[in-house]
Amino acid sequence: MQRSIRVGLIGLGTVGSGVVHILRRHAKRLQHEVGRPIELKGAAVRDLSKPREPEVPSHLLTDDALALARRSDIDIIVEVMGGVDEAKAYALEALQQGKRLVTANKAIIALKGQELFDAAKQNGVGIYFEASVAGGIPIIKALRESLAANRIESVYGILNGTCNYILTQMSNNGQPYETALKKAQELGYAEADPTFDVDGHDTAHKIAILSSLAYGYRVDAQHVQFEGIRGIQPQDLECAREMGYTVKLLGISRRLDDGVSVQAHPTMIPETSVLANVQDAYNAVAVVGDAVGPALFLGLGAGKLPTASAVVADLLDAARDLAANAPAEIPLCWRADVPPSADSETEAQKALKSACSRRYIRLEAEDRPGVLAEIAAALGRHGVSIAAVSQKESTPMSEGTVPLILLTHLAAERGLRAALDEINDLPCVRQPGVSIRVETEL
Ligand code: NAP
Ligand code: HSE
């Protein structure tokens, strides 16, 4: 029998333990698929004394991830520890040692992708990163292979399971934000630092990766404009429902005449749209190609086994490539010989210049004569026209302020931002307003 494919795992948390579970449960079938057994040779963790489920023999455990990445008796490193600099250092070491790298870490791909792919190319090995976007949904493979015949016009969707879970719980069950976040953490959806989820970094990284693959040149994650869901309150979800909308955190990227627009932000979408009905930790990615038209991919975007499903599939690809001694496939966007893309910062500025949106705005304003006129004037000065206004009567509890809900017509993004800044500075406005983009076409 040929020798086994030898695997080193960095991280045995939610995803890592799922990988061990699947490798054990399907050991025979996976061996059949690859033609060689897949053998876990070692696993790096932070805390050697922590109980592991499934159990991993102690002689396989180490707290020295760098040493694991260097071991000469390991063929493939699976990085599922998360973070950026440390994880990148281990990943880079593995590539420099000629090992194939499987990773679920969107941050290292989105922020350090060029460095990693350069090292992969130099060492003739591949990087496999299906689990980095939308967990169990095979969207990376779809963009790289199944949709390769298309000129992609847009990619958008729900890319963060934690935020979708929180918004679903707040909207359907009236749960407070904090309770829903705690539950998402318990279910293993959230990042080690959940601010990456709720403040929108995670969605920004994911839409940057998808956009890079879709349009064929690298979209720099650092230039993606993003907002999170932290400021959204149950009353915003209630108002959205009253107006026939649902709020989702979306990554949205579109090809423009002169570049691309890539953004991540909470968005009000019609409650009849498909995305509005994607609930809990489910993710959905819509891709519009010039030949295929619209295609929608739906599935669990976070959690132990859905994510491990993508990691193990990548592991099989890496194992097959290794067995066949196949050359590394570097995606076009990270190929050094492809002329550098347009400067992403300029792209982002260009996109902002041309971008337009409609906005839902909720303000806590003083209940006195002339307040509505002051707010309307600020919007008018920046060319923003109001489509609808609603104000609830003040109550003895509301201490002289009233919630004011405004819906704008389509307006230039720059004007909207300037108007919002001006409104937030008005003495009659008590707290910074909540503003959510409204998309009627998604
Ligand atoms: P996690 O539950 O926090 O697990 C992280 C693991 O890495 C733990 O086993 C931890 O060790 C280990 N670790 C941390 N620092 C280490 C170090 N310096 N050296 C060695 N081991 C170290 O994280 P996770 O949820 O599995 O996520 C892992 C990666 O998958 C992240 O990049 C995440 O973005 C990505 N991902 C996660 C999901 C999901 O649903 N959770 C979905 C898609 C992608 P201890 O156990 O000893 O603390
Ligand atoms: N924390 C991420 C999420 C995990 O909630 O979607 C998947 O990347």
mmCIF file with all atom_site columns, N, CA and C and ligand atoms in Angstrom, residues 10-16 44-48 50 52 62-63 65 79-83 86 90 104-106 131-132 135 188-192 202 206 301-304 307, ligand 1:
data_model
loop_
_atom_site.group_PDB
_atom_site.id
_atom_site.type_symbol
_atom_site.label_atom_id
_atom_site.label_alt_id
_atom_site.label_comp_id
_atom_site.label_asym_id
_atom_site.label_entity_id
_atom_site.label_seq_id
_atom_site.pdbx_PDB_ins_code
_atom_site.Cartn_x
_atom_site.Cartn_y
_atom_site.Cartn_z
_atom_site.occupancy
_atom_site.B_iso_or_equiv
_atom_site.pdbx_formal_charge
_atom_site.auth_seq_id
_atom_site.auth_comp_id
_atom_site.auth_asym_id
_atom_site.auth_atom_id
_atom_site.pdbx_PDB_model_num
ATOM   1   N N   . ILE A 1 10  ? -3.432  22.883 12.438 1.00 0.00 ? 10  ILE A N   1
ATOM   2   C CA  . ILE A 1 10  ? -3.148  23.976 13.379 1.00 0.00 ? 10  ILE A CA  1
ATOM   3   C C   . ILE A 1 10  ? -4.488  24.527 13.838 1.00 0.00 ? 10  ILE A C   1
ATOM   4   N N   . GLY A 1 11  ? -4.871  24.169 15.060 1.00 0.00 ? 11  GLY A N   1
ATOM   5   C CA  . GLY A 1 11  ? -6.175  24.570 15.602 1.00 0.00 ? 11  GLY A CA  1
ATOM   6   C C   . GLY A 1 11  ? -7.091  23.373 15.751 1.00 0.00 ? 11  GLY A C   1
ATOM   7   N N   . LEU A 1 12  ? -7.625  23.225 16.953 1.00 0.00 ? 12  LEU A N   1
ATOM   8   C CA  . LEU A 1 12  ? -8.559  22.118 17.226 1.00 0.00 ? 12  LEU A CA  1
ATOM   9   C C   . LEU A 1 12  ? -9.779  22.674 17.935 1.00 0.00 ? 12  LEU A C   1
ATOM   10  N N   . GLY A 1 13  ? -10.251 23.834 17.455 1.00 0.00 ? 13  GLY A N   1
ATOM   11  C CA  . GLY A 1 13  ? -11.432 24.459 18.054 1.00 0.00 ? 13  GLY A CA  1
ATOM   12  C C   . GLY A 1 13  ? -12.676 23.986 17.314 1.00 0.00 ? 13  GLY A C   1
ATOM   13  N N   . THR A 1 14  ? -13.598 24.910 17.052 1.00 0.00 ? 14  THR A N   1
ATOM   14  C CA  . THR A 1 14  ? -14.851 24.529 16.395 1.00 0.00 ? 14  THR A CA  1
ATOM   15  C C   . THR A 1 14  ? -14.569 23.805 15.074 1.00 0.00 ? 14  THR A C   1
ATOM   16  N N   . VAL A 1 15  ? -13.813 24.445 14.199 1.00 0.00 ? 15  VAL A N   1
ATOM   17  C CA  . VAL A 1 15  ? -13.605 23.874 12.861 1.00 0.00 ? 15  VAL A CA  1
ATOM   18  C C   . VAL A 1 15  ? -12.646 22.675 12.912 1.00 0.00 ? 15  VAL A C   1
ATOM   19  N N   . GLY A 1 16  ? -11.539 22.826 13.655 1.00 0.00 ? 16  GLY A N   1
ATOM   20  C CA  . GLY A 1 16  ? -10.550 21.744 13.730 1.00 0.00 ? 16  GLY A CA  1
ATOM   21  C C   . GLY A 1 16  ? -11.159 20.456 14.256 1.00 0.00 ? 16  GLY A C   1
ATOM   22  N N   . ALA A 1 44  ? -1.708  21.266 16.447 1.00 0.00 ? 44  ALA A N   1
ATOM   23  C CA  . ALA A 1 44  ? -1.223  22.341 17.334 1.00 0.00 ? 44  ALA A CA  1
ATOM   24  C C   . ALA A 1 44  ? -2.408  23.046 17.983 1.00 0.00 ? 44  ALA A C   1
ATOM   25  N N   . VAL A 1 45  ? -2.291  23.277 19.269 1.00 0.00 ? 45  VAL A N   1
ATOM   26  C CA  . VAL A 1 45  ? -3.321  23.997 20.035 1.00 0.00 ? 45  VAL A CA  1
ATOM   27  C C   . VAL A 1 45  ? -2.622  25.004 20.937 1.00 0.00 ? 45  VAL A C   1
ATOM   28  N N   . ARG A 1 46  ? -3.430  25.839 21.576 1.00 0.00 ? 46  ARG A N   1
ATOM   29  C CA  . ARG A 1 46  ? -2.850  26.816 22.500 1.00 0.00 ? 46  ARG A CA  1
ATOM   30  C C   . ARG A 1 46  ? -2.722  26.194 23.883 1.00 0.00 ? 46  ARG A C   1
ATOM   31  N N   . ASP A 1 47  ? -3.763  25.434 24.288 1.00 0.00 ? 47  ASP A N   1
ATOM   32  C CA  . ASP A 1 47  ? -3.827  24.913 25.650 1.00 0.00 ? 47  ASP A CA  1
ATOM   33  C C   . ASP A 1 47  ? -3.848  23.376 25.604 1.00 0.00 ? 47  ASP A C   1
ATOM   34  N N   . LEU A 1 48  ? -2.710  22.776 25.959 1.00 0.00 ? 48  LEU A N   1
ATOM   35  C CA  . LEU A 1 48  ? -2.584  21.312 25.853 1.00 0.00 ? 48  LEU A CA  1
ATOM   36  C C   . LEU A 1 48  ? -3.473  20.572 26.849 1.00 0.00 ? 48  LEU A C   1
ATOM   37  N N   . LYS A 1 50  ? -6.628  21.293 27.643 1.00 0.00 ? 50  LYS A N   1
ATOM   38  C CA  . LYS A 1 50  ? -8.072  21.389 27.373 1.00 0.00 ? 50  LYS A CA  1
ATOM   39  C C   . LYS A 1 50  ? -8.610  20.034 26.904 1.00 0.00 ? 50  LYS A C   1
ATOM   40  N N   . ARG A 1 52  ? -10.610 17.548 24.590 1.00 0.00 ? 52  ARG A N   1
ATOM   41  C CA  . ARG A 1 52  ? -10.933 17.664 23.153 1.00 0.00 ? 52  ARG A CA  1
ATOM   42  C C   . ARG A 1 52  ? -12.057 16.701 22.789 1.00 0.00 ? 52  ARG A C   1
ATOM   43  N N   . THR A 1 62  ? 0.590   19.349 20.187 1.00 0.00 ? 62  THR A N   1
ATOM   44  C CA  . THR A 1 62  ? 1.732   20.216 20.487 1.00 0.00 ? 62  THR A CA  1
ATOM   45  C C   . THR A 1 62  ? 1.219   21.637 20.673 1.00 0.00 ? 62  THR A C   1
ATOM   46  N N   . ASP A 1 63  ? 1.964   22.435 21.421 1.00 0.00 ? 63  ASP A N   1
ATOM   47  C CA  . ASP A 1 63  ? 1.599   23.859 21.463 1.00 0.00 ? 63  ASP A CA  1
ATOM   48  C C   . ASP A 1 63  ? 2.599   24.681 20.648 1.00 0.00 ? 63  ASP A C   1
ATOM   49  N N   . ALA A 1 65  ? 3.103   25.503 17.065 1.00 0.00 ? 65  ALA A N   1
ATOM   50  C CA  . ALA A 1 65  ? 2.550   25.428 15.708 1.00 0.00 ? 65  ALA A CA  1
ATOM   51  C C   . ALA A 1 65  ? 3.643   25.595 14.649 1.00 0.00 ? 65  ALA A C   1
ATOM   52  N N   . GLU A 1 79  ? -4.689  24.990 8.336  1.00 0.00 ? 79  GLU A N   1
ATOM   53  C CA  . GLU A 1 79  ? -4.688  26.081 9.328  1.00 0.00 ? 79  GLU A CA  1
ATOM   54  C C   . GLU A 1 79  ? -6.123  26.458 9.651  1.00 0.00 ? 79  GLU A C   1
ATOM   55  N N   . VAL A 1 80  ? -6.543  26.119 10.881 1.00 0.00 ? 80  VAL A N   1
ATOM   56  C CA  . VAL A 1 80  ? -7.889  26.485 11.337 1.00 0.00 ? 80  VAL A CA  1
ATOM   57  C C   . VAL A 1 80  ? -7.789  27.068 12.751 1.00 0.00 ? 80  VAL A C   1
ATOM   58  N N   . MET A 1 81  ? -6.822  27.965 12.913 1.00 0.00 ? 81  MET A N   1
ATOM   59  C CA  . MET A 1 81  ? -6.694  28.621 14.223 1.00 0.00 ? 81  MET A CA  1
ATOM   60  C C   . MET A 1 81  ? -7.255  30.049 14.197 1.00 0.00 ? 81  MET A C   1
ATOM   61  N N   . GLY A 1 82  ? -7.247  30.692 13.033 1.00 0.00 ? 82  GLY A N   1
ATOM   62  C CA  . GLY A 1 82  ? -7.769  32.060 12.933 1.00 0.00 ? 82  GLY A CA  1
ATOM   63  C C   . GLY A 1 82  ? -6.724  33.095 13.309 1.00 0.00 ? 82  GLY A C   1
ATOM   64  N N   . GLY A 1 83  ? -7.119  34.371 13.261 1.00 0.00 ? 83  GLY A N   1
ATOM   65  C CA  . GLY A 1 83  ? -6.188  35.468 13.506 1.00 0.00 ? 83  GLY A CA  1
ATOM   66  C C   . GLY A 1 83  ? -5.459  35.815 12.218 1.00 0.00 ? 83  GLY A C   1
ATOM   67  N N   . GLU A 1 86  ? -0.020  35.769 13.299 1.00 0.00 ? 86  GLU A N   1
ATOM   68  C CA  . GLU A 1 86  ? 0.535   34.478 13.727 1.00 0.00 ? 86  GLU A CA  1
ATOM   69  C C   . GLU A 1 86  ? 0.133   33.376 12.730 1.00 0.00 ? 86  GLU A C   1
ATOM   70  N N   . TYR A 1 90  ? 2.633   30.928 10.283 1.00 0.00 ? 90  TYR A N   1
ATOM   71  C CA  . TYR A 1 90  ? 2.653   29.454 10.217 1.00 0.00 ? 90  TYR A CA  1
ATOM   72  C C   . TYR A 1 90  ? 2.334   28.984 8.795  1.00 0.00 ? 90  TYR A C   1
ATOM   73  N N   . ALA A 1 104 ? -9.123  27.866 6.474  1.00 0.00 ? 104 ALA A N   1
ATOM   74  C CA  . ALA A 1 104 ? -10.500 28.388 6.566  1.00 0.00 ? 104 ALA A CA  1
ATOM   75  C C   . ALA A 1 104 ? -10.461 29.869 6.927  1.00 0.00 ? 104 ALA A C   1
ATOM   76  N N   . ASN A 1 105 ? -9.254  30.436 6.886  1.00 0.00 ? 105 ASN A N   1
ATOM   77  C CA  . ASN A 1 105 ? -9.025  31.765 7.449  1.00 0.00 ? 105 ASN A CA  1
ATOM   78  C C   . ASN A 1 105 ? -9.147  32.854 6.373  1.00 0.00 ? 105 ASN A C   1
ATOM   79  N N   . LYS A 1 106 ? -10.306 33.510 6.333  1.00 0.00 ? 106 LYS A N   1
ATOM   80  C CA  . LYS A 1 106 ? -10.520 34.529 5.292  1.00 0.00 ? 106 LYS A CA  1
ATOM   81  C C   . LYS A 1 106 ? -9.619  35.733 5.496  1.00 0.00 ? 106 LYS A C   1
ATOM   82  N N   . ALA A 1 131 ? -13.257 27.001 2.561  1.00 0.00 ? 131 ALA A N   1
ATOM   83  C CA  . ALA A 1 131 ? -13.998 27.267 3.803  1.00 0.00 ? 131 ALA A CA  1
ATOM   84  C C   . ALA A 1 131 ? -13.891 28.722 4.255  1.00 0.00 ? 131 ALA A C   1
ATOM   85  N N   . SER A 1 132 ? -13.044 29.504 3.565  1.00 0.00 ? 132 SER A N   1
ATOM   86  C CA  . SER A 1 132 ? -12.841 30.874 4.036  1.00 0.00 ? 132 SER A CA  1
ATOM   87  C C   . SER A 1 132 ? -14.052 31.768 3.744  1.00 0.00 ? 132 SER A C   1
ATOM   88  N N   . GLY A 1 135 ? -18.644 29.302 4.654  1.00 0.00 ? 135 GLY A N   1
ATOM   89  C CA  . GLY A 1 135 ? -18.621 27.989 5.320  1.00 0.00 ? 135 GLY A CA  1
ATOM   90  C C   . GLY A 1 135 ? -18.783 26.823 4.367  1.00 0.00 ? 135 GLY A C   1
ATOM   91  N N   . GLY A 1 188 ? -20.927 28.216 18.114 1.00 0.00 ? 188 GLY A N   1
ATOM   92  C CA  . GLY A 1 188 ? -19.659 28.086 17.379 1.00 0.00 ? 188 GLY A CA  1
ATOM   93  C C   . GLY A 1 188 ? -19.627 28.850 16.073 1.00 0.00 ? 188 GLY A C   1
ATOM   94  N N   . TYR A 1 189 ? -20.570 29.800 15.883 1.00 0.00 ? 189 TYR A N   1
ATOM   95  C CA  . TYR A 1 189 ? -20.594 30.552 14.620 1.00 0.00 ? 189 TYR A CA  1
ATOM   96  C C   . TYR A 1 189 ? -19.602 31.711 14.642 1.00 0.00 ? 189 TYR A C   1
ATOM   97  N N   . ALA A 1 190 ? -19.459 32.322 15.824 1.00 0.00 ? 190 ALA A N   1
ATOM   98  C CA  . ALA A 1 190 ? -18.728 33.594 15.894 1.00 0.00 ? 190 ALA A CA  1
ATOM   99  C C   . ALA A 1 190 ? -17.216 33.398 15.856 1.00 0.00 ? 190 ALA A C   1
ATOM   100 N N   . GLU A 1 191 ? -16.523 34.426 15.413 1.00 0.00 ? 191 GLU A N   1
ATOM   101 C CA  . GLU A 1 191 ? -15.059 34.448 15.464 1.00 0.00 ? 191 GLU A CA  1
ATOM   102 C C   . GLU A 1 191 ? -14.630 34.534 16.938 1.00 0.00 ? 191 GLU A C   1
ATOM   103 N N   . ALA A 1 192 ? -13.340 34.191 17.200 1.00 0.00 ? 192 ALA A N   1
ATOM   104 C CA  . ALA A 1 192 ? -12.838 34.269 18.579 1.00 0.00 ? 192 ALA A CA  1
ATOM   105 C C   . ALA A 1 192 ? -13.096 35.680 19.123 1.00 0.00 ? 192 ALA A C   1
ATOM   106 N N   . ASP A 1 202 ? -15.505 40.775 8.873  1.00 0.00 ? 202 ASP A N   1
ATOM   107 C CA  . ASP A 1 202 ? -15.573 39.427 8.293  1.00 0.00 ? 202 ASP A CA  1
ATOM   108 C C   . ASP A 1 202 ? -16.269 39.455 6.924  1.00 0.00 ? 202 ASP A C   1
ATOM   109 N N   . LYS A 1 206 ? -14.657 38.674 3.207  1.00 0.00 ? 206 LYS A N   1
ATOM   110 C CA  . LYS A 1 206 ? -15.240 37.650 2.321  1.00 0.00 ? 206 LYS A CA  1
ATOM   111 C C   . LYS A 1 206 ? -15.637 38.241 0.961  1.00 0.00 ? 206 LYS A C   1
ATOM   112 N N   . GLY A 1 301 ? -23.389 28.809 6.568  1.00 0.00 ? 301 GLY A N   1
ATOM   113 C CA  . GLY A 1 301 ? -22.157 29.573 6.373  1.00 0.00 ? 301 GLY A CA  1
ATOM   114 C C   . GLY A 1 301 ? -21.224 29.531 7.557  1.00 0.00 ? 301 GLY A C   1
ATOM   115 N N   . ALA A 1 302 ? -21.606 28.846 8.608  1.00 0.00 ? 302 ALA A N   1
ATOM   116 C CA  . ALA A 1 302 ? -20.747 28.781 9.801  1.00 0.00 ? 302 ALA A CA  1
ATOM   117 C C   . ALA A 1 302 ? -21.131 27.532 10.579 1.00 0.00 ? 302 ALA A C   1
ATOM   118 N N   . GLY A 1 303 ? -20.281 27.192 11.546 1.00 0.00 ? 303 GLY A N   1
ATOM   119 C CA  . GLY A 1 303 ? -20.549 26.028 12.392 1.00 0.00 ? 303 GLY A CA  1
ATOM   120 C C   . GLY A 1 303 ? -19.556 24.913 12.108 1.00 0.00 ? 303 GLY A C   1
ATOM   121 N N   . LYS A 1 304 ? -19.453 24.024 13.088 1.00 0.00 ? 304 LYS A N   1
ATOM   122 C CA  . LYS A 1 304 ? -18.411 22.987 13.085 1.00 0.00 ? 304 LYS A CA  1
ATOM   123 C C   . LYS A 1 304 ? -18.405 22.102 11.818 1.00 0.00 ? 304 LYS A C   1
ATOM   124 N N   . THR A 1 307 ? -18.520 23.859 8.108  1.00 0.00 ? 307 THR A N   1
ATOM   125 C CA  . THR A 1 307 ? -17.230 24.436 7.725  1.00 0.00 ? 307 THR A CA  1
ATOM   126 C C   . THR A 1 307 ? -16.207 23.333 7.483  1.00 0.00 ? 307 THR A C   1
HETATM 127 P P1  . NAP B 2 .   ? -11.750 28.511 17.542 1.00 0.00 ? 1   NAP B P1  1
HETATM 128 O O1  . NAP B 2 .   ? -12.909 27.658 17.923 1.00 0.00 ? 1   NAP B O1  1
HETATM 129 O O2  . NAP B 2 .   ? -11.457 29.719 18.346 1.00 0.00 ? 1   NAP B O2  1
HETATM 130 O O3  . NAP B 2 .   ? -10.459 27.569 17.515 1.00 0.00 ? 1   NAP B O3  1
HETATM 131 C C1  . NAP B 2 .   ? -9.163  28.054 17.353 1.00 0.00 ? 1   NAP B C1  1
HETATM 132 C C2  . NAP B 2 .   ? -8.191  26.920 17.620 1.00 0.00 ? 1   NAP B C2  1
HETATM 133 O O4  . NAP B 2 .   ? -6.880  27.390 17.347 1.00 0.00 ? 1   NAP B O4  1
HETATM 134 C C3  . NAP B 2 .   ? -8.208  26.414 19.044 1.00 0.00 ? 1   NAP B C3  1
HETATM 135 O O5  . NAP B 2 .   ? -8.071  25.019 19.080 1.00 0.00 ? 1   NAP B O5  1
HETATM 136 C C4  . NAP B 2 .   ? -6.974  27.075 19.660 1.00 0.00 ? 1   NAP B C4  1
HETATM 137 O O6  . NAP B 2 .   ? -6.378  26.306 20.685 1.00 0.00 ? 1   NAP B O6  1
HETATM 138 C C5  . NAP B 2 .   ? -6.053  27.107 18.469 1.00 0.00 ? 1   NAP B C5  1
HETATM 139 N N1  . NAP B 2 .   ? -5.049  28.150 18.578 1.00 0.00 ? 1   NAP B N1  1
HETATM 140 C C6  . NAP B 2 .   ? -5.233  29.472 18.765 1.00 0.00 ? 1   NAP B C6  1
HETATM 141 N N2  . NAP B 2 .   ? -4.057  30.119 18.806 1.00 0.00 ? 1   NAP B N2  1
HETATM 142 C C7  . NAP B 2 .   ? -3.110  29.188 18.629 1.00 0.00 ? 1   NAP B C7  1
HETATM 143 C C8  . NAP B 2 .   ? -1.701  29.206 18.580 1.00 0.00 ? 1   NAP B C8  1
HETATM 144 N N3  . NAP B 2 .   ? -1.030  30.347 18.724 1.00 0.00 ? 1   NAP B N3  1
HETATM 145 N N4  . NAP B 2 .   ? -1.031  28.050 18.379 1.00 0.00 ? 1   NAP B N4  1
HETATM 146 C C9  . NAP B 2 .   ? -1.706  26.885 18.234 1.00 0.00 ? 1   NAP B C9  1
HETATM 147 N N5  . NAP B 2 .   ? -3.047  26.792 18.271 1.00 0.00 ? 1   NAP B N5  1
HETATM 148 C C10 . NAP B 2 .   ? -3.736  27.926 18.468 1.00 0.00 ? 1   NAP B C10 1
HETATM 149 O O7  . NAP B 2 .   ? -11.875 29.012 16.038 1.00 0.00 ? 1   NAP B O7  1
HETATM 150 P P2  . NAP B 2 .   ? -12.785 28.394 14.881 1.00 0.00 ? 1   NAP B P2  1
HETATM 151 O O8  . NAP B 2 .   ? -14.180 28.909 15.023 1.00 0.00 ? 1   NAP B O8  1
HETATM 152 O O9  . NAP B 2 .   ? -12.575 26.937 14.786 1.00 0.00 ? 1   NAP B O9  1
HETATM 153 O O10 . NAP B 2 .   ? -12.185 29.157 13.601 1.00 0.00 ? 1   NAP B O10 1
HETATM 154 C C11 . NAP B 2 .   ? -10.954 28.788 13.049 1.00 0.00 ? 1   NAP B C11 1
HETATM 155 C C12 . NAP B 2 .   ? -10.781 29.450 11.685 1.00 0.00 ? 1   NAP B C12 1
HETATM 156 O O11 . NAP B 2 .   ? -11.826 29.019 10.833 1.00 0.00 ? 1   NAP B O11 1
HETATM 157 C C13 . NAP B 2 .   ? -10.871 30.978 11.702 1.00 0.00 ? 1   NAP B C13 1
HETATM 158 O O12 . NAP B 2 .   ? -9.995  31.501 10.734 1.00 0.00 ? 1   NAP B O12 1
HETATM 159 C C14 . NAP B 2 .   ? -12.298 31.256 11.281 1.00 0.00 ? 1   NAP B C14 1
HETATM 160 O O13 . NAP B 2 .   ? -12.452 32.504 10.647 1.00 0.00 ? 1   NAP B O13 1
HETATM 161 C C15 . NAP B 2 .   ? -12.515 30.134 10.304 1.00 0.00 ? 1   NAP B C15 1
HETATM 162 N N6  . NAP B 2 .   ? -13.916 29.781 10.131 1.00 0.00 ? 1   NAP B N6  1
HETATM 163 C C16 . NAP B 2 .   ? -14.681 29.490 11.215 1.00 0.00 ? 1   NAP B C16 1
HETATM 164 C C17 . NAP B 2 .   ? -16.005 29.127 11.028 1.00 0.00 ? 1   NAP B C17 1
HETATM 165 C C18 . NAP B 2 .   ? -16.900 28.799 12.184 1.00 0.00 ? 1   NAP B C18 1
HETATM 166 O O14 . NAP B 2 .   ? -18.094 28.584 11.952 1.00 0.00 ? 1   NAP B O14 1
HETATM 167 N N7  . NAP B 2 .   ? -16.424 28.754 13.404 1.00 0.00 ? 1   NAP B N7  1
HETATM 168 C C19 . NAP B 2 .   ? -16.532 29.077 9.719  1.00 0.00 ? 1   NAP B C19 1
HETATM 169 C C20 . NAP B 2 .   ? -15.688 29.372 8.622  1.00 0.00 ? 1   NAP B C20 1
HETATM 170 C C21 . NAP B 2 .   ? -14.390 29.727 8.852  1.00 0.00 ? 1   NAP B C21 1
HETATM 171 P P3  . NAP B 2 .   ? -7.139  25.973 22.070 1.00 0.00 ? 1   NAP B P3  1
HETATM 172 O O15 . NAP B 2 .   ? -8.252  25.050 21.697 1.00 0.00 ? 1   NAP B O15 1
HETATM 173 O O16 . NAP B 2 .   ? -6.102  25.324 22.911 1.00 0.00 ? 1   NAP B O16 1
HETATM 174 O O17 . NAP B 2 .   ? -7.624  27.290 22.590 1.00 0.00 ? 1   NAP B O17 1
#
